[in-house]
PDB file of C-alpha atoms in Angstrom:
ATOM      1  CA  MET I1489       3.588  26.084 -36.762  1.00 54.00           C
ATOM      2  CA  ASN I1490       3.413  22.558 -38.117  1.00 63.00           C
ATOM      3  CA  PRO I1491       0.297  22.481 -40.334  1.00 61.00           C
ATOM      4  CA  ASN I1492      -0.482  19.002 -38.978  1.00 68.00           C
ATOM      5  CA  THR I1493      -0.556  20.240 -35.378  1.00 72.00           C
ATOM      6  CA  ALA I1494      -3.934  21.450 -34.133  1.00 77.00           C
ATOM      7  CA  LYS I1495      -4.008  24.574 -32.001  1.00 81.00           C
ATOM      8  CA  ASN I1496      -4.087  23.817 -28.280  1.00 89.00           C
ATOM      9  CA  THR I1497      -5.633  26.700 -26.361  1.00 91.00           C
ATOM     10  CA  ARG I1498      -4.473  25.313 -23.003  1.00 92.00           C
ATOM     11  CA  VAL I1499      -0.854  25.227 -24.180  1.00 91.00           C
ATOM     12  CA  GLU I1500      -1.249  28.773 -25.481  1.00 90.00           C
ATOM     13  CA  GLU I1501      -2.728  29.927 -22.159  1.00 92.00           C
ATOM     14  CA  VAL I1502       0.014  28.318 -20.058  1.00 91.00           C
ATOM     15  CA  PHE I1503       2.796  29.530 -22.363  1.00 89.00           C
ATOM     16  CA  ASP I1504       1.514  33.105 -22.232  1.00 92.00           C
ATOM     17  CA  LEU I1505       1.437  32.943 -18.421  1.00 91.00           C
ATOM     18  CA  PHE I1506       4.940  31.463 -18.349  1.00 90.00           C
ATOM     19  CA  ILE I1507       6.386  34.256 -20.486  1.00 92.00           C
ATOM     20  CA  GLN I1508       4.474  36.886 -18.509  1.00 93.00           C
ATOM     21  CA  HIS I1509       5.805  35.620 -15.182  1.00 90.00           C
ATOM     22  CA  MET I1510       9.332  35.116 -16.512  1.00 89.00           C
ATOM     23  CA  LYS I1511       9.380  38.743 -17.614  1.00 91.00           C
ATOM     24  CA  GLY I1512       8.072  39.730 -14.194  1.00 91.00           C
ATOM     25  CA  PHE I1513      10.833  37.657 -12.581  1.00 90.00           C
ATOM     26  CA  LEU I1514      13.499  39.370 -14.705  1.00 89.00           C
ATOM     27  CA  ASP I1515      12.100  42.792 -13.811  1.00 90.00           C
ATOM     28  CA  GLU I1516      11.945  41.989 -10.097  1.00 93.00           C
ATOM     29  CA  ALA I1517      15.393  40.381  -9.965  1.00 92.00           C
ATOM     30  CA  GLN I1518      16.883  43.268 -11.981  1.00 93.00           C
ATOM     31  CA  LEU I1519      19.414  41.012 -13.673  1.00 90.00           C
ATOM     32  CA  ASN I1520      22.141  42.726 -15.609  1.00 92.00           C
ATOM     33  CA  HIS I1521      23.054  41.273 -18.998  1.00 92.00           C
ATOM     34  CA  GLU I1522      25.960  39.243 -17.632  1.00 94.00           C
ATOM     35  CA  GLU I1523      23.736  37.681 -14.969  1.00 92.00           C
ATOM     36  CA  TYR I1524      21.049  36.982 -17.555  1.00 91.00           C
ATOM     37  CA  THR I1525      23.599  35.298 -19.834  1.00 93.00           C
ATOM     38  CA  ASN I1526      24.911  33.210 -16.934  1.00 91.00           C
ATOM     39  CA  PHE I1527      21.346  32.152 -16.134  1.00 89.00           C
ATOM     40  CA  VAL I1528      20.676  31.119 -19.744  1.00 92.00           C
ATOM     41  CA  ASN I1529      23.952  29.170 -19.895  1.00 93.00           C
ATOM     42  CA  TRP I1530      23.137  27.443 -16.604  1.00 92.00           C
ATOM     43  CA  ALA I1531      19.665  26.492 -17.884  1.00 92.00           C
ATOM     44  CA  ASP I1532      21.254  25.179 -21.090  1.00 94.00           C
ATOM     45  CA  ARG I1533      23.605  22.963 -19.077  1.00 94.00           C
ATOM     46  CA  LEU I1534      20.666  21.813 -16.952  1.00 93.00           C
ATOM     47  CA  GLY I1535      18.984  20.498 -20.086  1.00 94.00           C
ATOM     48  CA  LYS I1536      22.108  18.994 -21.643  1.00 94.00           C
ATOM     49  CA  LYS I1537      22.908  17.186 -18.392  1.00 91.00           C
ATOM     50  CA  GLY I1538      19.391  15.731 -18.353  1.00 91.00           C
ATOM     51  CA  GLU I1539      18.652  17.343 -14.992  1.00 90.00           C
ATOM     52  CA  ILE I1540      15.445  19.220 -15.770  1.00 91.00           C
ATOM     53  CA  PRO I1541      13.331  16.411 -14.200  1.00 88.00           C
ATOM     54  CA  LEU I1542      15.641  16.397 -11.163  1.00 88.00           C
ATOM     55  CA  PHE I1543      15.449  20.172 -10.735  1.00 90.00           C
ATOM     56  CA  ALA I1544      11.662  20.112 -11.151  1.00 89.00           C
ATOM     57  CA  ASP I1545      11.368  17.296  -8.590  1.00 85.00           C
ATOM     58  CA  VAL I1546      13.411  19.173  -6.025  1.00 85.00           C
ATOM     59  CA  PHE I1547      12.058  22.690  -6.417  1.00 86.00           C
ATOM     60  CA  LEU I1548       8.662  22.557  -8.140  1.00 88.00           C
ATOM     61  CA  GLU I1549       6.715  19.287  -7.904  1.00 86.00           C
ATOM     62  CA  THR I1550       5.898  19.529  -4.199  1.00 83.00           C
ATOM     63  CA  HIS I1551       4.445  23.004  -4.791  1.00 83.00           C
ATOM     64  CA  VAL I1552       2.236  21.630  -7.578  1.00 85.00           C
ATOM     65  CA  LEU I1553       1.026  18.734  -5.407  1.00 87.00           C
ATOM     66  CA  ASN I1554       0.285  21.028  -2.468  1.00 81.00           C
ATOM     67  CA  ALA I1555      -1.777  23.323  -4.665  1.00 82.00           C
ATOM     68  CA  MET I1556      -3.786  20.392  -6.029  1.00 83.00           C
ATOM     69  CA  TYR I1557      -4.438  18.391  -2.859  1.00 82.00           C
ATOM     70  CA  LYS I1558      -3.987  20.525   0.262  1.00 77.00           C
ATOM     71  CA  ASP I1559      -7.723  20.818   1.009  1.00 79.00           C
ATOM     72  CA  LEU I1560      -8.813  17.383  -0.203  1.00 87.00           C
ATOM     73  CA  PRO I1561      -9.433  14.304   1.958  1.00 92.00           C
ATOM     74  CA  GLY I1562      -7.255  11.242   1.571  1.00 94.00           C
ATOM     75  CA  THR I1563      -3.574  10.452   1.849  1.00 95.00           C
ATOM     76  CA  GLN I1564      -1.373  13.237   0.562  1.00 92.00           C
ATOM     77  CA  PRO I1565       0.608  12.411  -2.565  1.00 93.00           C
ATOM     78  CA  SER I1566       4.343  12.916  -2.718  1.00 93.00           C
ATOM     79  CA  LEU I1567       6.997  12.901  -5.410  1.00 91.00           C
ATOM     80  CA  LEU I1568       7.159  10.129  -7.973  1.00 92.00           C
ATOM     81  CA  GLY I1569      10.861  10.906  -8.178  1.00 88.00           C
ATOM     82  CA  PRO I1570      13.301  10.169 -10.984  1.00 86.00           C
ATOM     83  CA  TYR I1571      13.919   6.531 -10.013  1.00 91.00           C
ATOM     84  CA  PHE I1572      10.594   4.933 -10.907  1.00 94.00           C
ATOM     85  CA  VAL I1573      10.722   2.198 -13.545  1.00 95.00           C
ATOM     86  CA  GLU I1574       7.957   0.213 -15.184  1.00 95.00           C
ATOM     87  CA  GLY I1575       7.834  -3.529 -15.668  1.00 96.00           C
ATOM     88  CA  THR I1576       8.703  -4.564 -12.121  1.00 97.00           C
ATOM     89  CA  PRO I1577       8.164  -8.212 -11.178  1.00 97.00           C
ATOM     90  CA  LYS I1578       4.829  -9.296  -9.736  1.00 98.00           C
ATOM     91  CA  LEU I1579       5.398 -10.694  -6.258  1.00 97.00           C
ATOM     92  CA  GLU I1580       3.561 -13.724  -4.917  1.00 94.00           C
ATOM     93  CA  ASN I1581       3.068 -14.898  -1.365  1.00 91.00           C
ATOM     94  CA  GLU I1582       1.750 -18.064   0.234  1.00 85.00           C
ATOM     95  CA  ASN I1583      -0.306 -18.723   3.347  1.00 84.00           C
ATOM     96  CA  GLY I1584      -0.434 -15.080   4.324  1.00 84.00           C
ATOM     97  CA  GLU I1585       3.340 -14.690   4.390  1.00 94.00           C
ATOM     98  CA  PRO I1586       4.720 -11.207   3.596  1.00 97.00           C
ATOM     99  CA  PHE I1587       5.563 -10.319   0.036  1.00 98.00           C
ATOM    100  CA  GLU I1588       9.325  -9.969  -0.418  1.00 97.00           C
ATOM    101  CA  LEU I1589      10.941  -7.350  -2.617  1.00 98.00           C
ATOM    102  CA  PRO I1590      13.674  -8.923  -4.768  1.00 97.00           C
ATOM    103  CA  ARG I1591      17.110  -8.513  -3.254  1.00 96.00           C
ATOM    104  CA  ARG I1592      20.604  -9.879  -3.594  1.00 95.00           C
ATOM    105  CA  PRO I1593      21.887 -12.749  -1.468  1.00 93.00           C
ATOM    106  CA  ASN I1594      23.223 -11.198   1.731  1.00 91.00           C
ATOM    107  CA  GLU I1595      21.702  -7.835   0.785  1.00 95.00           C
ATOM    108  CA  PRO I1596      23.238  -5.219   3.118  1.00 96.00           C
ATOM    109  CA  GLY I1597      20.874  -3.398   5.425  1.00 97.00           C
ATOM    110  CA  GLU I1598      18.446  -3.985   8.272  1.00 97.00           C
ATOM    111  CA  THR I1599      15.401  -6.120   7.533  1.00 98.00           C
ATOM    112  CA  LEU I1600      12.110  -4.218   7.463  1.00 98.00           C
ATOM    113  CA  TYR I1601       8.568  -5.572   7.679  1.00 98.00           C
ATOM    114  CA  PHE I1602       6.135  -2.939   6.450  1.00 98.00           C
ATOM    115  CA  LYS I1603       2.357  -3.307   6.792  1.00 98.00           C
ATOM    116  CA  GLY I1604      -0.380  -1.221   5.244  1.00 98.00           C
ATOM    117  CA  LYS I1605      -4.122  -1.053   4.732  1.00 98.00           C
ATOM    118  CA  VAL I1606      -5.837   0.665   1.815  1.00 98.00           C
ATOM    119  CA  LYS I1607      -9.327   2.159   1.870  1.00 98.00           C
ATOM    120  CA  ASN I1608     -11.092   5.031   0.164  1.00 97.00           C
ATOM    121  CA  VAL I1609     -12.368   8.354   1.476  1.00 97.00           C
ATOM    122  CA  ASP I1610     -15.723   6.722   2.313  1.00 96.00           C
ATOM    123  CA  GLY I1611     -13.992   4.198   4.561  1.00 96.00           C
ATOM    124  CA  LYS I1612     -14.464   1.250   2.198  1.00 97.00           C
ATOM    125  CA  VAL I1613     -11.529  -1.155   2.153  1.00 98.00           C
ATOM    126  CA  LEU I1614      -9.989  -1.719  -1.265  1.00 98.00           C
ATOM    127  CA  PRO I1615      -9.095  -5.351  -1.960  1.00 98.00           C
ATOM    128  CA  ASN I1616      -7.025  -6.259  -5.017  1.00 97.00           C
ATOM    129  CA  THR I1617      -5.397  -2.835  -5.144  1.00 98.00           C
ATOM    130  CA  LYS I1618      -2.126  -2.876  -7.054  1.00 98.00           C
ATOM    131  CA  VAL I1619       0.759  -1.748  -4.854  1.00 98.00           C
ATOM    132  CA  GLU I1620       4.028  -0.752  -6.521  1.00 98.00           C
ATOM    133  CA  MET I1621       6.994  -0.293  -4.164  1.00 98.00           C
ATOM    134  CA  TRP I1622      10.607   0.752  -4.641  1.00 98.00           C
ATOM    135  CA  HIS I1623      13.378   2.312  -2.551  1.00 98.00           C
ATOM    136  CA  ASP I1624      17.126   2.751  -2.200  1.00 97.00           C
ATOM    137  CA  ASP I1625      19.589   0.184  -0.909  1.00 97.00           C
ATOM    138  CA  ALA I1626      21.962   0.391   2.060  1.00 96.00           C
ATOM    139  CA  SER I1627      24.362   2.545   0.030  1.00 95.00           C
ATOM    140  CA  GLY I1628      21.648   5.050  -0.891  1.00 96.00           C
ATOM    141  CA  LYS I1629      21.475   3.838  -4.507  1.00 95.00           C
ATOM    142  CA  TYR I1630      18.552   2.713  -6.670  1.00 96.00           C
ATOM    143  CA  SER I1631      18.667  -0.338  -8.914  1.00 96.00           C
ATOM    144  CA  ASN I1632      18.331   0.284 -12.658  1.00 95.00           C
ATOM    145  CA  PHE I1633      20.129   3.614 -12.165  1.00 90.00           C
ATOM    146  CA  ASP I1634      23.326   4.274 -10.215  1.00 80.00           C
ATOM    147  CA  SER I1635      23.567   0.983  -8.340  1.00 80.00           C
ATOM    148  CA  ASP I1636      25.582  -2.097  -9.277  1.00 87.00           C
ATOM    149  CA  ALA I1637      22.657  -4.226  -8.087  1.00 92.00           C
ATOM    150  CA  PRO I1638      20.660  -6.297 -10.594  1.00 94.00           C
ATOM    151  CA  ASP I1639      17.725  -4.647 -12.328  1.00 95.00           C
ATOM    152  CA  TYR I1640      14.576  -4.532 -10.187  1.00 97.00           C
ATOM    153  CA  ASN I1641      16.496  -5.044  -6.964  1.00 97.00           C
ATOM    154  CA  LEU I1642      14.257  -3.740  -4.140  1.00 98.00           C
ATOM    155  CA  ARG I1643      11.409  -3.167  -6.596  1.00 98.00           C
ATOM    156  CA  GLY I1644       8.181  -5.007  -7.203  1.00 98.00           C
ATOM    157  CA  HIS I1645       4.396  -4.943  -7.252  1.00 98.00           C
ATOM    158  CA  PHE I1646       1.720  -6.971  -5.511  1.00 98.00           C
ATOM    159  CA  TYR I1647      -1.964  -6.763  -4.580  1.00 98.00           C
ATOM    160  CA  THR I1648      -3.854  -6.147  -1.362  1.00 98.00           C
ATOM    161  CA  ASP I1649      -5.850  -8.990   0.175  1.00 96.00           C
ATOM    162  CA  GLU I1650      -9.623  -9.171   0.703  1.00 96.00           C
ATOM    163  CA  ASN I1651      -9.303  -6.745   3.634  1.00 97.00           C
ATOM    164  CA  GLY I1652      -7.288  -4.204   1.670  1.00 97.00           C
ATOM    165  CA  GLU I1653      -4.181  -5.156   3.648  1.00 97.00           C
ATOM    166  CA  PHE I1654      -0.628  -6.065   2.707  1.00 98.00           C
ATOM    167  CA  GLU I1655       2.711  -6.797   4.328  1.00 98.00           C
ATOM    168  CA  VAL I1656       6.077  -6.667   2.610  1.00 98.00           C
ATOM    169  CA  LYS I1657       9.548  -7.729   3.676  1.00 98.00           C
ATOM    170  CA  THR I1658      12.476  -5.654   2.445  1.00 98.00           C
ATOM    171  CA  ILE I1659      15.393  -3.725   3.922  1.00 98.00           C
ATOM    172  CA  THR I1660      15.178  -0.416   5.743  1.00 98.00           C
ATOM    173  CA  PRO I1661      15.893   2.506   3.393  1.00 98.00           C
ATOM    174  CA  ILE I1662      18.441   5.139   4.365  1.00 98.00           C
ATOM    175  CA  PRO I1663      18.783   8.894   3.737  1.00 98.00           C
ATOM    176  CA  TYR I1664      20.660   9.747   0.558  1.00 96.00           C
ATOM    177  CA  SER I1665      21.922  12.692  -1.443  1.00 95.00           C
ATOM    178  CA  ILE I1666      20.429  13.706  -4.757  1.00 92.00           C
ATOM    179  CA  PRO I1667      23.050  14.056  -7.536  1.00 90.00           C
ATOM    180  CA  VAL I1668      25.228  17.123  -6.953  1.00 92.00           C
ATOM    181  CA  ASP I1669      27.767  16.856  -9.782  1.00 91.00           C
ATOM    182  CA  GLY I1670      25.721  18.954 -12.207  1.00 93.00           C
ATOM    183  CA  PRO I1671      23.808  22.249 -12.462  1.00 93.00           C
ATOM    184  CA  THR I1672      21.299  21.282  -9.751  1.00 93.00           C
ATOM    185  CA  GLY I1673      24.160  20.681  -7.330  1.00 92.00           C
ATOM    186  CA  GLU I1674      25.684  24.020  -8.314  1.00 92.00           C
ATOM    187  CA  PHE I1675      22.425  25.756  -7.476  1.00 89.00           C
ATOM    188  CA  LEU I1676      22.277  24.065  -4.066  1.00 92.00           C
ATOM    189  CA  ALA I1677      25.856  25.132  -3.368  1.00 93.00           C
ATOM    190  CA  TYR I1678      25.163  28.742  -4.359  1.00 90.00           C
ATOM    191  CA  THR I1679      22.187  28.843  -1.984  1.00 89.00           C
ATOM    192  CA  GLU I1680      23.940  26.868   0.783  1.00 92.00           C
ATOM    193  CA  GLN I1681      21.316  24.119   0.854  1.00 92.00           C
ATOM    194  CA  HIS I1682      22.174  20.511   1.587  1.00 94.00           C
ATOM    195  CA  SER I1683      21.306  17.785  -0.905  1.00 95.00           C
ATOM    196  CA  MET I1684      19.855  15.139   1.417  1.00 96.00           C
ATOM    197  CA  ARG I1685      16.531  13.360   1.364  1.00 96.00           C
ATOM    198  CA  PRO I1686      15.258  11.522   4.463  1.00 98.00           C
ATOM    199  CA  ALA I1687      14.864   7.756   4.287  1.00 98.00           C
ATOM    200  CA  HIS I1688      11.629   6.812   2.541  1.00 98.00           C
ATOM    201  CA  LEU I1689       9.662   4.149   0.727  1.00 98.00           C
ATOM    202  CA  HIS I1690       8.090   4.975  -2.627  1.00 98.00           C
ATOM    203  CA  ILE I1691       4.603   3.494  -3.024  1.00 98.00           C
ATOM    204  CA  MET I1692       2.055   3.725  -5.829  1.00 98.00           C
ATOM    205  CA  PHE I1693      -1.534   2.481  -5.436  1.00 98.00           C
ATOM    206  CA  ILE I1694      -3.812   1.678  -8.377  1.00 98.00           C
ATOM    207  CA  ALA I1695      -7.456   0.684  -7.818  1.00 98.00           C
ATOM    208  CA  ASP I1696     -10.445   0.648 -10.169  1.00 96.00           C
ATOM    209  CA  GLY I1697     -12.626   3.732  -9.836  1.00 97.00           C
ATOM    210  CA  HIS I1698     -10.004   5.648  -7.858  1.00 97.00           C
ATOM    211  CA  GLU I1699      -7.292   8.183  -8.571  1.00 96.00           C
ATOM    212  CA  THR I1700      -3.843   6.632  -8.679  1.00 97.00           C
ATOM    213  CA  LEU I1701      -2.054   7.517  -5.450  1.00 97.00           C
ATOM    214  CA  ILE I1702       1.691   8.137  -5.714  1.00 96.00           C
ATOM    215  CA  THR I1703       3.229   8.803  -2.345  1.00 97.00           C
ATOM    216  CA  GLN I1704       6.121   8.154   0.030  1.00 97.00           C
ATOM    217  CA  VAL I1705       6.486   6.879   3.584  1.00 98.00           C
ATOM    218  CA  PHE I1706       8.892   8.546   6.009  1.00 98.00           C
ATOM    219  CA  PHE I1707      10.086   7.533   9.469  1.00 98.00           C
ATOM    220  CA  ASP I1708       9.936   9.497  12.719  1.00 97.00           C
ATOM    221  CA  GLY I1709      13.307  10.603  14.019  1.00 95.00           C
ATOM    222  CA  ASP I1710      15.066  10.954  10.667  1.00 97.00           C
ATOM    223  CA  GLU I1711      17.465  13.898  10.858  1.00 97.00           C
ATOM    224  CA  TYR I1712      16.382  15.246   7.456  1.00 97.00           C
ATOM    225  CA  LEU I1713      12.606  15.345   7.945  1.00 97.00           C
ATOM    226  CA  GLU I1714      12.533  19.095   8.517  1.00 96.00           C
ATOM    227  CA  THR I1715      15.038  19.935   5.790  1.00 96.00           C
ATOM    228  CA  ASP I1716      14.233  17.448   3.014  1.00 95.00           C
ATOM    229  CA  VAL I1717      15.781  19.007  -0.082  1.00 94.00           C
ATOM    230  CA  ALA I1718      12.642  18.088  -2.060  1.00 93.00           C
ATOM    231  CA  GLU I1719      10.235  19.214   0.700  1.00 90.00           C
ATOM    232  CA  GLY I1720       8.288  15.995   0.214  1.00 92.00           C
ATOM    233  CA  VAL I1721       7.535  15.144   3.855  1.00 93.00           C
ATOM    234  CA  ARG I1722       3.915  15.322   5.068  1.00 91.00           C
ATOM    235  CA  ASP I1723       2.630  14.619   8.568  1.00 91.00           C
ATOM    236  CA  ASP I1724       0.264  11.912   7.343  1.00 92.00           C
ATOM    237  CA  LEU I1725       3.158  10.152   5.589  1.00 96.00           C
ATOM    238  CA  LEU I1726       5.140   9.698   8.815  1.00 97.00           C
ATOM    239  CA  THR I1727       5.281   6.463  10.764  1.00 98.00           C
ATOM    240  CA  LYS I1728       7.331   4.941  13.566  1.00 97.00           C
ATOM    241  CA  LEU I1729      10.209   2.609  12.832  1.00 97.00           C
ATOM    242  CA  GLU I1730      10.226   0.102  15.677  1.00 96.00           C
ATOM    243  CA  ARG I1731      13.072  -2.260  16.459  1.00 96.00           C
ATOM    244  CA  LYS I1732      11.970  -5.862  17.053  1.00 95.00           C
ATOM    245  CA  GLY I1733      14.968  -8.028  17.831  1.00 94.00           C
ATOM    246  CA  ASP I1734      17.012  -8.266  14.643  1.00 95.00           C
ATOM    247  CA  TYR I1735      14.534  -6.488  12.345  1.00 97.00           C
ATOM    248  CA  ASN I1736      12.443  -3.308  12.066  1.00 98.00           C
ATOM    249  CA  GLU I1737       8.681  -2.931  11.793  1.00 98.00           C
ATOM    250  CA  ALA I1738       6.576  -0.071  10.470  1.00 98.00           C
ATOM    251  CA  SER I1739       3.006   0.391   9.292  1.00 98.00           C
ATOM    252  CA  LEU I1740       0.761   3.021   7.760  1.00 98.00           C
ATOM    253  CA  ASP I1741      -2.781   3.151   6.389  1.00 97.00           C
ATOM    254  CA  PHE I1742      -3.577   4.813   3.070  1.00 98.00           C
ATOM    255  CA  VAL I1743      -6.743   6.523   1.844  1.00 98.00           C
ATOM    256  CA  MET I1744      -7.472   6.814  -1.882  1.00 97.00           C
ATOM    257  CA  ARG I1745      -9.705   9.362  -3.586  1.00 96.00           C
ATOM    258  CA  LYS I1746     -12.495   8.285  -5.894  1.00 94.00           C
ATOM    259  CA  GLU I1747     -12.372   9.392  -9.518  1.00 92.00           C
TER     260      GLU I1747
END
């Protein structure tokens, strides 16, 4: 132990539980030594490929969130996901016009107008709440990662008005596959699971005196709602995507928990 590192009893408690349950898993699974070695090698490749956050997102984070929030009032959180980035541009609007997420000239995809209202569990509207939004493009890619789009394309933050409301103009997200060229994809193939996530918007809300709400918005009728590889869909995160001429509209209200 590093002499400059103070003992952390919580780390010790969690580590002891982890080892205890891992041993229980090995006993229950009755792995032979070859299977155990294959498992260790797979886990090693998972780390070297940088896919531990991806694997945790897909198979563990939803379970953690459910355990924390299933009996609490307020909008259910969902995955932050691996594609969040800090430092997004602050968006401005004039005369009540919608905020517009940055996008390329002639950005492919169907235009989407998304409206929301933010209040807390007591029903009080929350003006000046910071709203961070990001999502994939019409090819299922995220800027700053695997897309050839400029940094911060389809990303930005803005603030709710005096009524806790906002409207943003962007493009309609599409379903996409998580990366499958590494150990996580191997695991999905072994278990015959698909790699698709339903179309969704990522949204983060930050308001003084309230827990930060990290969640997602999904759309009725998406073919992957019931089989989302990350199991991130919640009934209160679903909304209708309505066609209005040459654009789509959707809306959803959000309820934040007090600290």
